[in-house]
Amino acid sequence: MLIPIFQLLARCPLWFLQACGSVLGVCIWLGSPRHRAHIRNNGRLLPLTRYQKWLTVLHAGQMVAELPRLWLGKPVPFEGSGVDFLSAAVKRHDKICLLTPHMGCFEMCAQSYAQTFASPTLGEHAKPITVLYRPARKPALQTLVHAGRERDGMFAAPASLAGVKQLIKALKRGETVGLLPDQVPPEGMGVWVPFLGQPAYTMTLAARLAQEADTVLLMWGERLPWGRGFRIHVRRPPSALPADLTEAAATLNTWVAQLIAECPEQYLWGYDRFKGPKGR
């Protein structure tokens, strides 16, 4: 039943889904003490104003409600900011690593890249992207998530040893890879380093891929008001990446923190960023 429901919702206008998502966000806030605690505790680290905290509640719900349209519906409008950095790297045939935190609509980052740089209409100039994702626990959801994240020029790699190998191979072929550097990795695949002044178990994979790439860029999708689509922000890293993996992971956290400061109300503060890792 889940796929037909998603197919039906995918036909709805983006503004309608996001409006419903705002209501959903409030319902989650009211119904989940754990969610409220994450937003309150994490919001003290930046810190957030009361107004910004309420906006994070609305955006969290919108992020969920817009998924049917993003995965199964018609393409949504987007515009770019700083995309020239990415265009130049593609023209140079660089191996590119895109780092996208849990901020705004991170689903749109890979989609906008695929539509712009990996379309089959570009022929031999198309540059595919492979993105890392965490498979859903339920089999029905796994099929839906995988279908929503694979399209022309865009491939999905599960957060597993096989998926890591898929990312490394794509990068060695001179293609583009993308992942969320602030996602808590499984045990043994990260290090404890500071993030917003608190110890956070941080993946080393993002640092390894960034060190192998010719170009590393930060990317996030700003959710524009009233269902007008998204603005894709591309930023060059503010500093060099150290060779040591632990120091590199800490540097990545600093980059992410600086990106969050651009629009803190659209960061997913309800995500339990400071939890310990699960066993593999």
PDB file of C-alpha atoms in Angstrom:
ATOM      1  CA  MET A   1       0.000   0.000   0.000  1.00  0.00           C
ATOM      2  CA  LEU A   2       2.882   2.366   0.627  1.00  0.00           C
ATOM      3  CA  ILE A   3       3.983   2.701  -3.011  1.00  0.00           C
ATOM      4  CA  PRO A   4       0.463   3.561  -4.329  1.00  0.00           C
ATOM      5  CA  ILE A   5       0.109   6.176  -1.588  1.00  0.00           C
ATOM      6  CA  PHE A   6       3.457   7.711  -2.524  1.00  0.00           C
ATOM      7  CA  GLN A   7       2.459   7.661  -6.208  1.00  0.00           C
ATOM      8  CA  LEU A   8      -0.745   9.495  -5.385  1.00  0.00           C
ATOM      9  CA  LEU A   9       1.005  12.107  -3.233  1.00  0.00           C
ATOM     10  CA  ALA A  10       3.681  12.556  -5.911  1.00  0.00           C
ATOM     11  CA  ARG A  11       1.041  14.224  -8.123  1.00  0.00           C
ATOM     12  CA  CYS A  12       0.352  16.932  -5.543  1.00  0.00           C
ATOM     13  CA  PRO A  13       1.831  20.432  -5.855  1.00  0.00           C
ATOM     14  CA  LEU A  14       4.972  21.014  -3.834  1.00  0.00           C
ATOM     15  CA  TRP A  15       3.361  23.872  -1.889  1.00  0.00           C
ATOM     16  CA  PHE A  16       0.530  21.572  -0.772  1.00  0.00           C
ATOM     17  CA  LEU A  17       2.891  18.831   0.402  1.00  0.00           C
ATOM     18  CA  GLN A  18       5.045  21.312   2.296  1.00  0.00           C
ATOM     19  CA  ALA A  19       1.986  22.882   3.927  1.00  0.00           C
ATOM     20  CA  CYS A  20       0.890  19.438   5.074  1.00  0.00           C
ATOM     21  CA  GLY A  21       4.459  18.845   6.194  1.00  0.00           C
ATOM     22  CA  SER A  22       4.343  21.892   8.460  1.00  0.00           C
ATOM     23  CA  VAL A  23       1.321  20.385  10.210  1.00  0.00           C
ATOM     24  CA  LEU A  24       3.094  17.037  10.361  1.00  0.00           C
ATOM     25  CA  GLY A  25       6.127  18.699  11.938  1.00  0.00           C
ATOM     26  CA  VAL A  26       3.996  20.186  14.707  1.00  0.00           C
ATOM     27  CA  CYS A  27       2.310  16.811  15.291  1.00  0.00           C
ATOM     28  CA  ILE A  28       5.694  15.079  15.605  1.00  0.00           C
ATOM     29  CA  TRP A  29       6.848  17.801  17.998  1.00  0.00           C
ATOM     30  CA  LEU A  30       3.758  17.400  20.179  1.00  0.00           C
ATOM     31  CA  GLY A  31       3.758  13.604  20.084  1.00  0.00           C
ATOM     32  CA  SER A  32       7.446  12.823  20.555  1.00  0.00           C
ATOM     33  CA  PRO A  33       9.186  13.915  23.772  1.00  0.00           C
ATOM     34  CA  ARG A  34      12.442  12.525  22.396  1.00  0.00           C
ATOM     35  CA  HIS A  35      12.178  14.692  19.265  1.00  0.00           C
ATOM     36  CA  ARG A  36      11.476  17.769  21.394  1.00  0.00           C
ATOM     37  CA  ALA A  37      14.478  17.012  23.580  1.00  0.00           C
ATOM     38  CA  HIS A  38      16.804  16.717  20.577  1.00  0.00           C
ATOM     39  CA  ILE A  39      15.698  20.071  19.196  1.00  0.00           C
ATOM     40  CA  ARG A  40      15.921  21.795  22.572  1.00  0.00           C
ATOM     41  CA  ASN A  41      19.309  20.362  23.480  1.00  0.00           C
ATOM     42  CA  ASN A  42      20.884  20.698  20.050  1.00  0.00           C
ATOM     43  CA  GLY A  43      19.417  24.154  19.598  1.00  0.00           C
ATOM     44  CA  ARG A  44      21.433  25.381  22.577  1.00  0.00           C
ATOM     45  CA  LEU A  45      24.701  24.606  20.816  1.00  0.00           C
ATOM     46  CA  LEU A  46      24.462  27.337  18.196  1.00  0.00           C
ATOM     47  CA  PRO A  47      22.186  28.772  19.775  1.00  0.00           C
ATOM     48  CA  LEU A  48      18.766  29.199  18.133  1.00  0.00           C
ATOM     49  CA  THR A  49      16.135  31.816  18.846  1.00  0.00           C
ATOM     50  CA  ARG A  50      12.659  30.639  19.812  1.00  0.00           C
ATOM     51  CA  TYR A  51      11.417  31.603  16.339  1.00  0.00           C
ATOM     52  CA  GLN A  52      14.184  29.598  14.665  1.00  0.00           C
ATOM     53  CA  LYS A  53      13.373  26.574  16.827  1.00  0.00           C
ATOM     54  CA  TRP A  54       9.775  26.660  15.655  1.00  0.00           C
ATOM     55  CA  LEU A  55      10.937  26.925  12.069  1.00  0.00           C
ATOM     56  CA  THR A  56      13.063  23.798  12.556  1.00  0.00           C
ATOM     57  CA  VAL A  57       9.893  21.977  13.653  1.00  0.00           C
ATOM     58  CA  LEU A  58       8.089  23.015  10.457  1.00  0.00           C
ATOM     59  CA  HIS A  59      11.016  22.224   8.173  1.00  0.00           C
ATOM     60  CA  ALA A  60      11.448  18.753   9.677  1.00  0.00           C
ATOM     61  CA  GLY A  61       7.869  17.920   8.726  1.00  0.00           C
ATOM     62  CA  GLN A  62       8.234  19.456   5.272  1.00  0.00           C
ATOM     63  CA  MET A  63      11.306  17.334   4.623  1.00  0.00           C
ATOM     64  CA  VAL A  64       9.206  14.186   5.108  1.00  0.00           C
ATOM     65  CA  ALA A  65       6.089  15.354   3.262  1.00  0.00           C
ATOM     66  CA  GLU A  66       7.917  16.428   0.103  1.00  0.00           C
ATOM     67  CA  LEU A  67       9.594  13.036  -0.409  1.00  0.00           C
ATOM     68  CA  PRO A  68       6.826  11.503  -2.598  1.00  0.00           C
ATOM     69  CA  ARG A  69       7.139  14.367  -5.075  1.00  0.00           C
ATOM     70  CA  LEU A  70      10.946  14.239  -5.047  1.00  0.00           C
ATOM     71  CA  TRP A  71      11.158  10.467  -5.447  1.00  0.00           C
ATOM     72  CA  LEU A  72       8.270   9.672  -7.779  1.00  0.00           C
ATOM     73  CA  GLY A  73       6.893  12.935  -9.147  1.00  0.00           C
ATOM     74  CA  LYS A  74       7.788  15.440 -11.825  1.00  0.00           C
ATOM     75  CA  PRO A  75      11.021  17.419 -11.379  1.00  0.00           C
ATOM     76  CA  VAL A  76      10.692  20.391  -9.040  1.00  0.00           C
ATOM     77  CA  PRO A  77      12.113  23.836  -9.831  1.00  0.00           C
ATOM     78  CA  PHE A  78      15.516  24.803  -8.467  1.00  0.00           C
ATOM     79  CA  GLU A  79      18.051  27.575  -8.859  1.00  0.00           C
ATOM     80  CA  GLY A  80      21.752  27.698  -8.095  1.00  0.00           C
ATOM     81  CA  SER A  81      24.097  29.727  -5.923  1.00  0.00           C
ATOM     82  CA  GLY A  82      27.825  29.174  -6.374  1.00  0.00           C
ATOM     83  CA  VAL A  83      27.251  26.402  -8.901  1.00  0.00           C
ATOM     84  CA  ASP A  84      30.040  27.853 -11.054  1.00  0.00           C
ATOM     85  CA  PHE A  85      32.534  26.091  -8.756  1.00  0.00           C
ATOM     86  CA  LEU A  86      30.895  22.781  -9.585  1.00  0.00           C
ATOM     87  CA  SER A  87      30.566  23.533 -13.304  1.00  0.00           C
ATOM     88  CA  ALA A  88      34.273  24.344 -13.516  1.00  0.00           C
ATOM     89  CA  ALA A  89      35.216  21.080 -11.786  1.00  0.00           C
ATOM     90  CA  VAL A  90      33.001  19.086 -14.169  1.00  0.00           C
ATOM     91  CA  LYS A  91      34.578  20.779 -17.195  1.00  0.00           C
ATOM     92  CA  ARG A  92      38.037  19.889 -15.858  1.00  0.00           C
ATOM     93  CA  HIS A  93      36.906  16.234 -15.563  1.00  0.00           C
ATOM     94  CA  ASP A  94      37.827  16.295 -11.869  1.00  0.00           C
ATOM     95  CA  LYS A  95      37.042  13.535  -9.439  1.00  0.00           C
ATOM     96  CA  ILE A  96      34.443  15.363  -7.321  1.00  0.00           C
ATOM     97  CA  CYS A  97      33.300  14.758  -3.739  1.00  0.00           C
ATOM     98  CA  LEU A  98      30.125  16.589  -2.690  1.00  0.00           C
ATOM     99  CA  LEU A  99      29.485  16.875   1.047  1.00  0.00           C
ATOM    100  CA  THR A 100      25.859  17.572   1.956  1.00  0.00           C
ATOM    101  CA  PRO A 101      24.828  17.780   5.628  1.00  0.00           C
ATOM    102  CA  HIS A 102      21.345  17.150   7.058  1.00  0.00           C
ATOM    103  CA  MET A 103      20.296  20.627   6.035  1.00  0.00           C
ATOM    104  CA  GLY A 104      17.366  21.865   3.980  1.00  0.00           C
ATOM    105  CA  CYS A 105      16.387  19.402   1.261  1.00  0.00           C
ATOM    106  CA  PHE A 106      19.494  17.269   0.899  1.00  0.00           C
ATOM    107  CA  GLU A 107      17.624  14.980  -1.515  1.00  0.00           C
ATOM    108  CA  MET A 108      17.563  17.820  -4.055  1.00  0.00           C
ATOM    109  CA  CYS A 109      21.339  18.233  -4.088  1.00  0.00           C
ATOM    110  CA  ALA A 110      22.030  14.955  -5.878  1.00  0.00           C
ATOM    111  CA  GLN A 111      18.930  15.326  -8.047  1.00  0.00           C
ATOM    112  CA  SER A 112      19.889  18.810  -9.202  1.00  0.00           C
ATOM    113  CA  TYR A 113      23.409  17.583  -9.990  1.00  0.00           C
ATOM    114  CA  ALA A 114      22.056  14.634 -11.998  1.00  0.00           C
ATOM    115  CA  GLN A 115      19.679  16.842 -13.979  1.00  0.00           C
ATOM    116  CA  THR A 116      22.422  19.352 -14.758  1.00  0.00           C
ATOM    117  CA  PHE A 117      25.568  17.294 -15.237  1.00  0.00           C
ATOM    118  CA  ALA A 118      24.555  13.632 -15.642  1.00  0.00           C
ATOM    119  CA  SER A 119      21.638  13.759 -18.073  1.00  0.00           C
ATOM    120  CA  PRO A 120      21.839  11.208 -20.939  1.00  0.00           C
ATOM    121  CA  THR A 121      21.266  14.104 -23.351  1.00  0.00           C
ATOM    122  CA  LEU A 122      24.839  15.215 -22.577  1.00  0.00           C
ATOM    123  CA  GLY A 123      26.172  12.028 -24.156  1.00  0.00           C
ATOM    124  CA  GLU A 124      29.847  11.409 -23.450  1.00  0.00           C
ATOM    125  CA  HIS A 125      30.005  14.647 -21.444  1.00  0.00           C
ATOM    126  CA  ALA A 126      27.611  13.290 -18.798  1.00  0.00           C
ATOM    127  CA  LYS A 127      29.280  12.848 -15.405  1.00  0.00           C
ATOM    128  CA  PRO A 128      27.339  10.376 -13.195  1.00  0.00           C
ATOM    129  CA  ILE A 129      26.978  10.739  -9.454  1.00  0.00           C
ATOM    130  CA  THR A 130      26.859   7.982  -6.828  1.00  0.00           C
ATOM    131  CA  VAL A 131      25.340   8.861  -3.467  1.00  0.00           C
ATOM    132  CA  LEU A 132      25.593   7.033  -0.160  1.00  0.00           C
ATOM    133  CA  TYR A 133      22.324   6.272   1.627  1.00  0.00           C
ATOM    134  CA  ARG A 134      21.172   4.270   4.612  1.00  0.00           C
ATOM    135  CA  PRO A 135      18.715   1.524   3.540  1.00  0.00           C
ATOM    136  CA  ALA A 136      15.327   1.432   5.245  1.00  0.00           C
ATOM    137  CA  ARG A 137      14.726  -1.376   7.716  1.00  0.00           C
ATOM    138  CA  LYS A 138      11.446  -2.570   6.159  1.00  0.00           C
ATOM    139  CA  PRO A 139      11.716  -4.391   2.790  1.00  0.00           C
ATOM    140  CA  ALA A 140       8.835  -2.428   1.222  1.00  0.00           C
ATOM    141  CA  LEU A 141      10.504   0.836   2.167  1.00  0.00           C
ATOM    142  CA  GLN A 142      13.865  -0.375   0.848  1.00  0.00           C
ATOM    143  CA  THR A 143      12.364  -0.818  -2.627  1.00  0.00           C
ATOM    144  CA  LEU A 144      10.737   2.601  -2.517  1.00  0.00           C
ATOM    145  CA  VAL A 145      13.820   4.427  -1.232  1.00  0.00           C
ATOM    146  CA  HIS A 146      16.121   2.775  -3.745  1.00  0.00           C
ATOM    147  CA  ALA A 147      13.752   3.531  -6.640  1.00  0.00           C
ATOM    148  CA  GLY A 148      13.459   7.147  -5.525  1.00  0.00           C
ATOM    149  CA  ARG A 149      17.209   7.641  -5.351  1.00  0.00           C
ATOM    150  CA  GLU A 150      18.213   6.025  -8.633  1.00  0.00           C
ATOM    151  CA  ARG A 151      17.565   7.713 -11.975  1.00  0.00           C
ATOM    152  CA  ASP A 152      19.418   8.700 -15.132  1.00  0.00           C
ATOM    153  CA  GLY A 153      23.014   9.419 -14.180  1.00  0.00           C
ATOM    154  CA  MET A 154      22.353   8.972 -10.452  1.00  0.00           C
ATOM    155  CA  PHE A 155      23.198   5.806  -8.540  1.00  0.00           C
ATOM    156  CA  ALA A 156      22.599   4.867  -4.911  1.00  0.00           C
ATOM    157  CA  ALA A 157      25.162   3.053  -2.763  1.00  0.00           C
ATOM    158  CA  PRO A 158      24.024   1.521   0.559  1.00  0.00           C
ATOM    159  CA  ALA A 159      25.851   2.430   3.746  1.00  0.00           C
ATOM    160  CA  SER A 160      27.694  -0.884   3.881  1.00  0.00           C
ATOM    161  CA  LEU A 161      31.082  -2.270   2.886  1.00  0.00           C
ATOM    162  CA  ALA A 162      29.726  -2.972  -0.610  1.00  0.00           C
ATOM    163  CA  GLY A 163      28.405   0.584  -0.854  1.00  0.00           C
ATOM    164  CA  VAL A 164      31.740   2.038   0.236  1.00  0.00           C
ATOM    165  CA  LYS A 165      33.494   0.036  -2.470  1.00  0.00           C
ATOM    166  CA  GLN A 166      30.938   1.339  -4.973  1.00  0.00           C
ATOM    167  CA  LEU A 167      31.763   4.931  -4.004  1.00  0.00           C
ATOM    168  CA  ILE A 168      35.514   4.382  -4.226  1.00  0.00           C
ATOM    169  CA  LYS A 169      35.206   2.756  -7.665  1.00  0.00           C
ATOM    170  CA  ALA A 170      33.045   5.635  -8.923  1.00  0.00           C
ATOM    171  CA  LEU A 171      35.624   8.157  -7.740  1.00  0.00           C
ATOM    172  CA  LYS A 172      38.473   6.235  -9.358  1.00  0.00           C
ATOM    173  CA  ARG A 173      36.526   6.316 -12.645  1.00  0.00           C
ATOM    174  CA  GLY A 174      36.613  10.092 -12.443  1.00  0.00           C
ATOM    175  CA  GLU A 175      32.948  10.414 -11.499  1.00  0.00           C
ATOM    176  CA  THR A 176      31.223  12.326  -8.699  1.00  0.00           C
ATOM    177  CA  VAL A 177      30.277  10.985  -5.274  1.00  0.00           C
ATOM    178  CA  GLY A 178      28.039  12.508  -2.637  1.00  0.00           C
ATOM    179  CA  LEU A 179      27.348  11.753   1.004  1.00  0.00           C
ATOM    180  CA  LEU A 180      26.181  13.247   4.296  1.00  0.00           C
ATOM    181  CA  PRO A 181      29.301  13.856   6.426  1.00  0.00           C
ATOM    182  CA  ASP A 182      27.249  14.397   9.601  1.00  0.00           C
ATOM    183  CA  GLN A 183      25.583  10.989   9.515  1.00  0.00           C
ATOM    184  CA  VAL A 184      26.531   8.778  12.462  1.00  0.00           C
ATOM    185  CA  PRO A 185      28.462   5.783  11.030  1.00  0.00           C
ATOM    186  CA  PRO A 186      28.472   2.190  12.292  1.00  0.00           C
ATOM    187  CA  GLU A 187      30.929   1.206  15.005  1.00  0.00           C
ATOM    188  CA  GLY A 188      34.501   1.052  13.777  1.00  0.00           C
ATOM    189  CA  MET A 189      33.887   3.405  10.852  1.00  0.00           C
ATOM    190  CA  GLY A 190      34.307   6.700  12.681  1.00  0.00           C
ATOM    191  CA  VAL A 191      36.130   8.679  15.355  1.00  0.00           C
ATOM    192  CA  TRP A 192      35.031  10.838  18.268  1.00  0.00           C
ATOM    193  CA  VAL A 193      35.803  14.478  17.454  1.00  0.00           C
ATOM    194  CA  PRO A 194      34.149  17.808  18.373  1.00  0.00           C
ATOM    195  CA  PHE A 195      31.049  19.061  16.577  1.00  0.00           C
ATOM    196  CA  LEU A 196      29.507  22.334  17.762  1.00  0.00           C
ATOM    197  CA  GLY A 197      31.556  21.975  20.942  1.00  0.00           C
ATOM    198  CA  GLN A 198      30.334  18.444  21.771  1.00  0.00           C
ATOM    199  CA  PRO A 199      31.977  15.050  21.132  1.00  0.00           C
ATOM    200  CA  ALA A 200      30.349  13.436  18.089  1.00  0.00           C
ATOM    201  CA  TYR A 201      31.062  10.094  16.473  1.00  0.00           C
ATOM    202  CA  THR A 202      32.065  11.181  12.975  1.00  0.00           C
ATOM    203  CA  MET A 203      32.592   9.094   9.850  1.00  0.00           C
ATOM    204  CA  THR A 204      36.083   8.832   8.411  1.00  0.00           C
ATOM    205  CA  LEU A 205      34.740   7.767   5.003  1.00  0.00           C
ATOM    206  CA  ALA A 206      33.910  11.346   4.033  1.00  0.00           C
ATOM    207  CA  ALA A 207      37.465  12.410   4.840  1.00  0.00           C
ATOM    208  CA  ARG A 208      38.938   9.476   2.899  1.00  0.00           C
ATOM    209  CA  LEU A 209      36.867  10.244  -0.193  1.00  0.00           C
ATOM    210  CA  ALA A 210      37.606  13.949   0.067  1.00  0.00           C
ATOM    211  CA  GLN A 211      41.340  13.210   0.207  1.00  0.00           C
ATOM    212  CA  GLU A 212      41.071  11.059  -2.935  1.00  0.00           C
ATOM    213  CA  ALA A 213      39.045  13.641  -4.874  1.00  0.00           C
ATOM    214  CA  ASP A 214      40.418  16.402  -7.064  1.00  0.00           C
ATOM    215  CA  THR A 215      37.667  18.782  -5.959  1.00  0.00           C
ATOM    216  CA  VAL A 216      35.732  18.861  -2.682  1.00  0.00           C
ATOM    217  CA  LEU A 217      32.628  21.036  -2.407  1.00  0.00           C
ATOM    218  CA  LEU A 218      29.997  21.675   0.252  1.00  0.00           C
ATOM    219  CA  MET A 219      26.409  21.608  -0.979  1.00  0.00           C
ATOM    220  CA  TRP A 220      22.972  22.124   0.533  1.00  0.00           C
ATOM    221  CA  GLY A 221      19.448  22.686  -0.788  1.00  0.00           C
ATOM    222  CA  GLU A 222      17.610  25.657   0.711  1.00  0.00           C
ATOM    223  CA  ARG A 223      13.843  25.169   0.861  1.00  0.00           C
ATOM    224  CA  LEU A 224      12.238  28.280  -0.617  1.00  0.00           C
ATOM    225  CA  PRO A 225       8.947  29.559   0.856  1.00  0.00           C
ATOM    226  CA  TRP A 226       5.471  28.900  -0.574  1.00  0.00           C
ATOM    227  CA  GLY A 227       6.518  25.845  -2.542  1.00  0.00           C
ATOM    228  CA  ARG A 228       8.651  27.817  -4.997  1.00  0.00           C
ATOM    229  CA  GLY A 229      11.263  25.067  -5.117  1.00  0.00           C
ATOM    230  CA  PHE A 230      14.834  25.038  -3.885  1.00  0.00           C
ATOM    231  CA  ARG A 231      18.037  27.037  -4.066  1.00  0.00           C
ATOM    232  CA  ILE A 232      21.111  24.809  -4.369  1.00  0.00           C
ATOM    233  CA  HIS A 233      24.075  26.357  -2.553  1.00  0.00           C
ATOM    234  CA  VAL A 234      27.593  25.250  -3.473  1.00  0.00           C
ATOM    235  CA  ARG A 235      30.524  26.370  -1.334  1.00  0.00           C
ATOM    236  CA  ARG A 236      34.247  25.806  -1.520  1.00  0.00           C
ATOM    237  CA  PRO A 237      35.720  24.450   1.746  1.00  0.00           C
ATOM    238  CA  PRO A 238      36.984  27.263   3.978  1.00  0.00           C
ATOM    239  CA  SER A 239      40.251  25.470   4.779  1.00  0.00           C
ATOM    240  CA  ALA A 240      42.535  22.662   3.689  1.00  0.00           C
ATOM    241  CA  LEU A 241      41.861  19.083   4.754  1.00  0.00           C
ATOM    242  CA  PRO A 242      44.566  17.514   6.984  1.00  0.00           C
ATOM    243  CA  ALA A 243      46.160  14.223   5.988  1.00  0.00           C
ATOM    244  CA  ASP A 244      45.438  12.581   9.350  1.00  0.00           C
ATOM    245  CA  LEU A 245      41.943  11.022   9.279  1.00  0.00           C
ATOM    246  CA  THR A 246      41.023  12.060  12.818  1.00  0.00           C
ATOM    247  CA  GLU A 247      42.063  15.642  12.213  1.00  0.00           C
ATOM    248  CA  ALA A 248      40.326  15.552   8.836  1.00  0.00           C
ATOM    249  CA  ALA A 249      37.068  14.368  10.443  1.00  0.00           C
ATOM    250  CA  ALA A 250      37.269  17.222  12.953  1.00  0.00           C
ATOM    251  CA  THR A 251      37.874  19.671  10.107  1.00  0.00           C
ATOM    252  CA  LEU A 252      34.811  18.343   8.253  1.00  0.00           C
ATOM    253  CA  ASN A 253      32.712  18.975  11.365  1.00  0.00           C
ATOM    254  CA  THR A 254      33.984  22.554  11.423  1.00  0.00           C
ATOM    255  CA  TRP A 255      32.997  22.983   7.773  1.00  0.00           C
ATOM    256  CA  VAL A 256      29.513  21.632   8.485  1.00  0.00           C
ATOM    257  CA  ALA A 257      29.101  23.919  11.507  1.00  0.00           C
ATOM    258  CA  GLN A 258      29.992  26.939   9.392  1.00  0.00           C
ATOM    259  CA  LEU A 259      27.484  25.859   6.751  1.00  0.00           C
ATOM    260  CA  ILE A 260      24.751  25.448   9.364  1.00  0.00           C
ATOM    261  CA  ALA A 261      25.337  29.025  10.512  1.00  0.00           C
ATOM    262  CA  GLU A 262      24.141  30.220   7.088  1.00  0.00           C
ATOM    263  CA  CYS A 263      20.601  28.975   7.756  1.00  0.00           C
ATOM    264  CA  PRO A 264      20.320  27.217  11.140  1.00  0.00           C
ATOM    265  CA  GLU A 265      16.530  26.919  10.986  1.00  0.00           C
ATOM    266  CA  GLN A 266      16.809  24.441   8.095  1.00  0.00           C
ATOM    267  CA  TYR A 267      19.247  22.078   9.798  1.00  0.00           C
ATOM    268  CA  LEU A 268      17.726  18.802  10.997  1.00  0.00           C
ATOM    269  CA  TRP A 269      18.180  19.456  14.715  1.00  0.00           C
ATOM    270  CA  GLY A 270      15.868  16.561  15.539  1.00  0.00           C
ATOM    271  CA  TYR A 271      18.523  14.150  14.251  1.00  0.00           C
ATOM    272  CA  ASP A 272      20.371  12.490  17.129  1.00  0.00           C
ATOM    273  CA  ARG A 273      23.812  13.611  15.949  1.00  0.00           C
ATOM    274  CA  PHE A 274      25.544  12.883  19.254  1.00  0.00           C
ATOM    275  CA  LYS A 275      24.426   9.293  19.730  1.00  0.00           C
ATOM    276  CA  GLY A 276      26.888   6.439  19.924  1.00  0.00           C
ATOM    277  CA  PRO A 277      27.489   4.138  16.953  1.00  0.00           C
ATOM    278  CA  LYS A 278      25.593   0.901  16.373  1.00  0.00           C
ATOM    279  CA  GLY A 279      27.389  -2.371  15.732  1.00  0.00           C
ATOM    280  CA  ARG A 280      27.936  -3.303  12.120  1.00  0.00           C
TER     281      ARG A 280
END
